[in-house]
Coordinates of C-alpha atoms in Angstrom, one line a residue:
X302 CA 0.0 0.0 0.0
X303 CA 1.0 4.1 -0.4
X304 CA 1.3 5.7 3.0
X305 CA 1.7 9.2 2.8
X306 CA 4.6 9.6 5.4
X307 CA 7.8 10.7 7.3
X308 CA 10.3 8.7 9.6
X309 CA 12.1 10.9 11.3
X310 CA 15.6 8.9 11.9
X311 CA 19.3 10.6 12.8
X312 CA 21.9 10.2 10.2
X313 CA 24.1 8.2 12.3
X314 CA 21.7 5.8 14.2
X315 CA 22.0 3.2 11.4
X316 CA 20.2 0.7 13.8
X317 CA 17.2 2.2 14.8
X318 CA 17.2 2.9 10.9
X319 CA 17.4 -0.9 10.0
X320 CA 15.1 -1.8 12.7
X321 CA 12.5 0.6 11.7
X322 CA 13.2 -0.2 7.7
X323 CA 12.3 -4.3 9.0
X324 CA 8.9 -3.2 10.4
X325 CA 7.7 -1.5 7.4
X326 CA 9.0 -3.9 5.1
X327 CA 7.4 -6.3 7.5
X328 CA 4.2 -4.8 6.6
X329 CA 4.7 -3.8 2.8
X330 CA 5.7 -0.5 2.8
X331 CA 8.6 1.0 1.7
X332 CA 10.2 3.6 4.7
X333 CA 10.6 7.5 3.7
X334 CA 13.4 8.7 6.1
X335 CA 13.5 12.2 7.1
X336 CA 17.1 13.0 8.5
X337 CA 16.9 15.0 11.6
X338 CA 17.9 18.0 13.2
X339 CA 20.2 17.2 15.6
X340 CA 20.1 20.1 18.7
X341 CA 23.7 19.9 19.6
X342 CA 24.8 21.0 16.0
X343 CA 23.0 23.9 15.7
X344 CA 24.8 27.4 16.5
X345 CA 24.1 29.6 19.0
X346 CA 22.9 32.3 16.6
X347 CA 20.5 29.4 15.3
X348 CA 19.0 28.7 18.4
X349 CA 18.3 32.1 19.2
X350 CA 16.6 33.2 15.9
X351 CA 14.4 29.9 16.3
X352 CA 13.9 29.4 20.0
X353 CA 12.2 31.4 22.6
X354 CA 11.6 29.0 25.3
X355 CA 12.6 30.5 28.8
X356 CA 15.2 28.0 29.3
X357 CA 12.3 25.0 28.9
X358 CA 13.3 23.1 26.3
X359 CA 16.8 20.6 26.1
X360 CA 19.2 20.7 23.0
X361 CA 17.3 17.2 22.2
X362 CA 13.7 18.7 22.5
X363 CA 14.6 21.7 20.3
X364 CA 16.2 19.5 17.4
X365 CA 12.9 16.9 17.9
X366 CA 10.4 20.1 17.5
X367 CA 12.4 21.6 14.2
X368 CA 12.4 18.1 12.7
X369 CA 8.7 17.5 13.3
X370 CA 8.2 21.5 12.1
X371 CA 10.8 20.5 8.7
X372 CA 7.7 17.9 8.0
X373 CA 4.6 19.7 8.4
X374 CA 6.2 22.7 5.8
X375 CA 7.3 19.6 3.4
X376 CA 3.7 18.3 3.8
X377 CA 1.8 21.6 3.2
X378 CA 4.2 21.9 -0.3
X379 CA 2.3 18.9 -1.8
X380 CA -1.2 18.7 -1.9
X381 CA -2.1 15.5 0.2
X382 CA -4.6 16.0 3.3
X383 CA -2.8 14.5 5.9
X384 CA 0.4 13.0 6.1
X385 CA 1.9 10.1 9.0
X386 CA 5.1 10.9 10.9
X387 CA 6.7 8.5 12.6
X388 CA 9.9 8.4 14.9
X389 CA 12.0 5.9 14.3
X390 CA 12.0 3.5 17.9
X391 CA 8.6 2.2 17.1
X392 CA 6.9 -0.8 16.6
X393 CA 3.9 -1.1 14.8
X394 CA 1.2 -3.8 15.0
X395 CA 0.8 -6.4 11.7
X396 CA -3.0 -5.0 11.3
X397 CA -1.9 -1.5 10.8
X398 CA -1.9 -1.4 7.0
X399 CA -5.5 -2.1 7.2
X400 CA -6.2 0.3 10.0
X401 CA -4.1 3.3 8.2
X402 CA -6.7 4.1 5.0
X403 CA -10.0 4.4 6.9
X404 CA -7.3 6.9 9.8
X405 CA -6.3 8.3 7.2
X406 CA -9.6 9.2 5.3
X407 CA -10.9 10.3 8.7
X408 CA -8.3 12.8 9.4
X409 CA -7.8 14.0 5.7
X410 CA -12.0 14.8 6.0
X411 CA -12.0 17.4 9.0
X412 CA -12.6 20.2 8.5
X413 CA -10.6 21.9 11.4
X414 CA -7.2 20.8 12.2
X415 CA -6.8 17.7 13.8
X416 CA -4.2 15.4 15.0
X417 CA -4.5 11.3 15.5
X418 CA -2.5 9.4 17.9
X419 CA -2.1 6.1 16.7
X420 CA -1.8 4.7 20.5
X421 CA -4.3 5.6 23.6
X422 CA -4.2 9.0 25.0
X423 CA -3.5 9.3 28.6
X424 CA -6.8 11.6 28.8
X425 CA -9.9 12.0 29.3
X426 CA -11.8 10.1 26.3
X427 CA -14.9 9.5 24.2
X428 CA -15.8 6.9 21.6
X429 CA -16.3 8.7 18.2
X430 CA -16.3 5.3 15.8
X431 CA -15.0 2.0 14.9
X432 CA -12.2 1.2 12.4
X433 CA -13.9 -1.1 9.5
X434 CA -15.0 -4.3 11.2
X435 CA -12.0 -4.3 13.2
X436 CA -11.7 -4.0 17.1
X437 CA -10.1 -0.6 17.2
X438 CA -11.6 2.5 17.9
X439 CA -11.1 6.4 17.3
X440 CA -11.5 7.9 20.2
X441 CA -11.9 12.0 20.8
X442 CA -9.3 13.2 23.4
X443 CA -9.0 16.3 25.8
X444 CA -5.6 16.1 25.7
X445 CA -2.4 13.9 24.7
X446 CA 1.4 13.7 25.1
X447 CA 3.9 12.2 22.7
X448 CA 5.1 12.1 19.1
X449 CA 6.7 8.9 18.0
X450 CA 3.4 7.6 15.7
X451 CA 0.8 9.9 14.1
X452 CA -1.4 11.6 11.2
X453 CA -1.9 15.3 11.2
X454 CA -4.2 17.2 8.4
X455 CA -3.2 20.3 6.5
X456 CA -5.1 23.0 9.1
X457 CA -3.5 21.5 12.2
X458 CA -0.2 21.9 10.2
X459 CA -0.4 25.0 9.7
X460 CA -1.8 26.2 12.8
X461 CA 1.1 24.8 14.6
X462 CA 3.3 26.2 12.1
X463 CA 2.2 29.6 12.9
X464 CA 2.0 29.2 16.9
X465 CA 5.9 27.9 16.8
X466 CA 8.4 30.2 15.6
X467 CA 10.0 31.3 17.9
X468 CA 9.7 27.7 19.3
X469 CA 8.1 28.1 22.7
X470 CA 7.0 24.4 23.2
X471 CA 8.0 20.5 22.7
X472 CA 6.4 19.4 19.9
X473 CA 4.0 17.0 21.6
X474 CA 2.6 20.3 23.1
X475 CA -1.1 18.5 21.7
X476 CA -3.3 20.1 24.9
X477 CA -1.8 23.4 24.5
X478 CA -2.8 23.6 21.0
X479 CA -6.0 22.0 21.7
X480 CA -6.3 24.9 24.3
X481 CA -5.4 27.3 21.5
X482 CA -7.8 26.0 19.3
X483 CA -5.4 24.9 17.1
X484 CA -6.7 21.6 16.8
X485 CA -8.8 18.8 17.9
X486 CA -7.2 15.2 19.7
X487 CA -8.0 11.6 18.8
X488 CA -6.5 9.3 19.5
X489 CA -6.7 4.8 19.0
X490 CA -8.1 3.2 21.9
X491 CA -5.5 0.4 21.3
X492 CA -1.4 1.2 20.8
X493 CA -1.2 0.3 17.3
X494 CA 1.6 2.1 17.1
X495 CA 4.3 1.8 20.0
X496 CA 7.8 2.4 21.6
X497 CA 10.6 0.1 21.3
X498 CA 11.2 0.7 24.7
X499 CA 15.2 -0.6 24.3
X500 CA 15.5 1.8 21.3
X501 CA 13.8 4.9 23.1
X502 CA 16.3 4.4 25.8
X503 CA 19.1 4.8 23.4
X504 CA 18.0 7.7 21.7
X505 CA 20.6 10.2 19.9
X506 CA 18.7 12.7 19.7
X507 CA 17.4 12.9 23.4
X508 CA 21.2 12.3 24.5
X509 CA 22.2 15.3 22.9
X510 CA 21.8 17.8 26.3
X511 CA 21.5 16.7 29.8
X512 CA 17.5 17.9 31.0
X513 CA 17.8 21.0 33.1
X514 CA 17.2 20.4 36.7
X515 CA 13.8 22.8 37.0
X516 CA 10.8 22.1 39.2
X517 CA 7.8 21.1 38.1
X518 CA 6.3 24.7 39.8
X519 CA 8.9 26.7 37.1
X520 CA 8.0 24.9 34.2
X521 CA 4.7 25.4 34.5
X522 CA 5.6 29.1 35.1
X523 CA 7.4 29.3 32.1
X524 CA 4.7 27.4 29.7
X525 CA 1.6 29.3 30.9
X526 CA 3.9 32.7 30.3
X527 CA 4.6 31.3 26.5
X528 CA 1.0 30.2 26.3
X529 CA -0.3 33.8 27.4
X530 CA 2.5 35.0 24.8
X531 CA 0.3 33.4 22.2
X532 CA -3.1 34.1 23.6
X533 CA -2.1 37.6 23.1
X534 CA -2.2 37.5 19.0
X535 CA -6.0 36.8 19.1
X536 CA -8.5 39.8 19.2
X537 CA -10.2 40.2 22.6
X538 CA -13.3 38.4 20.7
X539 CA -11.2 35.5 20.6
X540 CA -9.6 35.5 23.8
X541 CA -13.3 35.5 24.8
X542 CA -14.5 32.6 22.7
X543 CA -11.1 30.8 24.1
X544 CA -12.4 31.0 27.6
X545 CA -15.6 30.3 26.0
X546 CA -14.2 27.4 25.0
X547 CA -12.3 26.9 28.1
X548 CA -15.4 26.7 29.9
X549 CA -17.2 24.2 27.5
X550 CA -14.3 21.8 27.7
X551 CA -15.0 21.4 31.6
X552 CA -18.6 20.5 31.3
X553 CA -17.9 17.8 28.5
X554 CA -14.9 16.4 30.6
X555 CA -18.4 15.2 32.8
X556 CA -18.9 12.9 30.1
X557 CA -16.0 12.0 28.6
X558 CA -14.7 8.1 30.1
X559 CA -12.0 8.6 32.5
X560 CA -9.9 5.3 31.9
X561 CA -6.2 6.6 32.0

């Protein structure tokens, strides 16, 4: 089958890029590597004309975001609907190539942007339909962390394109964008995609830069400053329909399943 997609996979880690290459040709497809940005090579001038983060983000997290952020403007130059990105320490289950058209039709037809997790959301959830005759589920989600397996449409693309220069956020930053309306979550209700947990430990591209040692109190200092930082581009209208919105959320949550 076609898959419309990106992994993201460093030049060097010629491992994870043979182990990655065996589970797509596992499941008859043919990988598309896209080589990433590694944090600890760019310059200083490069991270400060791309990176406005109050000291929240490592050297590993800033070359993750630009490499998902190098994808999203390669996608919006073509004229597909939604396009998979993939990290390259995942695992993917044998049924995926008949899960992936009906995902992938899904996304493609919103109309707003929206984002699909191809594992189960650590959020608040609610069923929205079935996959085919399968057992899987797409679930709508009130939030959601992690990028290693997904399918974004063009709007969400570009949303986030806009909200991220200067990058502010990780790139898994789904319930801040969700916040922002940005976009809308789903998510699987199984992991169809998954970590190779071995791999994920071994990453070169989070062992680029040591985390900072911050509290948990000053980053969420620090995000809710960048997140007012953004709020601030919308009219007061908006800022109103965002509380609107805000407000909305909280009475769904009520009756949204609560199984994380």
């Amino acid at each position: 089958m076609e898959l419309n997609h990106f992994i993201i996979n460093a030049i060097n880690a010629k491992e994870r890029q043979h182990n990655i290459s065996s589970v797509f040709h596992r499941l008859g497809l043919e990988p598309r590597f896209f080589p990433a940005i590694m944090g600890n090579q760019l310059t200083k001038d490069q991270i400060g004309h791309y990176v406005d983060d109050g000291g929240l983000l490592t050297l590993g997290e800033i070359g993750c975001a630009l490499s998902h952020l190098s994808i999203y403007k390669k996608f919006l130059q073509t004229n597909e609907k939604y396009i998979f990105v993939f990290e390259d320490d995942v695992e993917i289950r044998d049924d995926f190539p008949q899960l992936a058209p009906a995902v992938a039709d899904f996304i493609g037809n919103q109309k707003k942007g929206a984002v699909l997790l191809l594992y189960k959301a650590k959020a608040h959830t609610r069923k929205v339909q079935s996959i085919g005759q399968s057992s899987v589920h797409i679930l709508r989600s009130m939030a959601g962390s992690a990028a290693y397996g997904y399918v974004i449409n063009r709007v969400a693309a570009e949303n986030i394109l806009k909200a991220q220069p200067p990058l502010a956020f990780e790139i898994d930053a789904w319930a801040l964008y969700y916040k922002l309306l940005y976009l809308d979550i789903f998510c699987l209700d199984q992991n169809v995609v998954f970590l190779n947990q071995e791999l994920a430990n071994a990453s070169l591209i989070d062992a680029v830069d040591n985390r900072h040692t911050r509290s948990s109190r000053d980053i969420k200092k620090i995000k809710d400053y960048s997140f007012q930082r953004l709020l601030r581009r919308y009219s007061w209208e908006k800022r109103l329909f965002v509380e609107y919105k805000r407000l909305e959320r909280h009475i769904d949550s009520l009756f949204y399943d609560e199984d994380y």
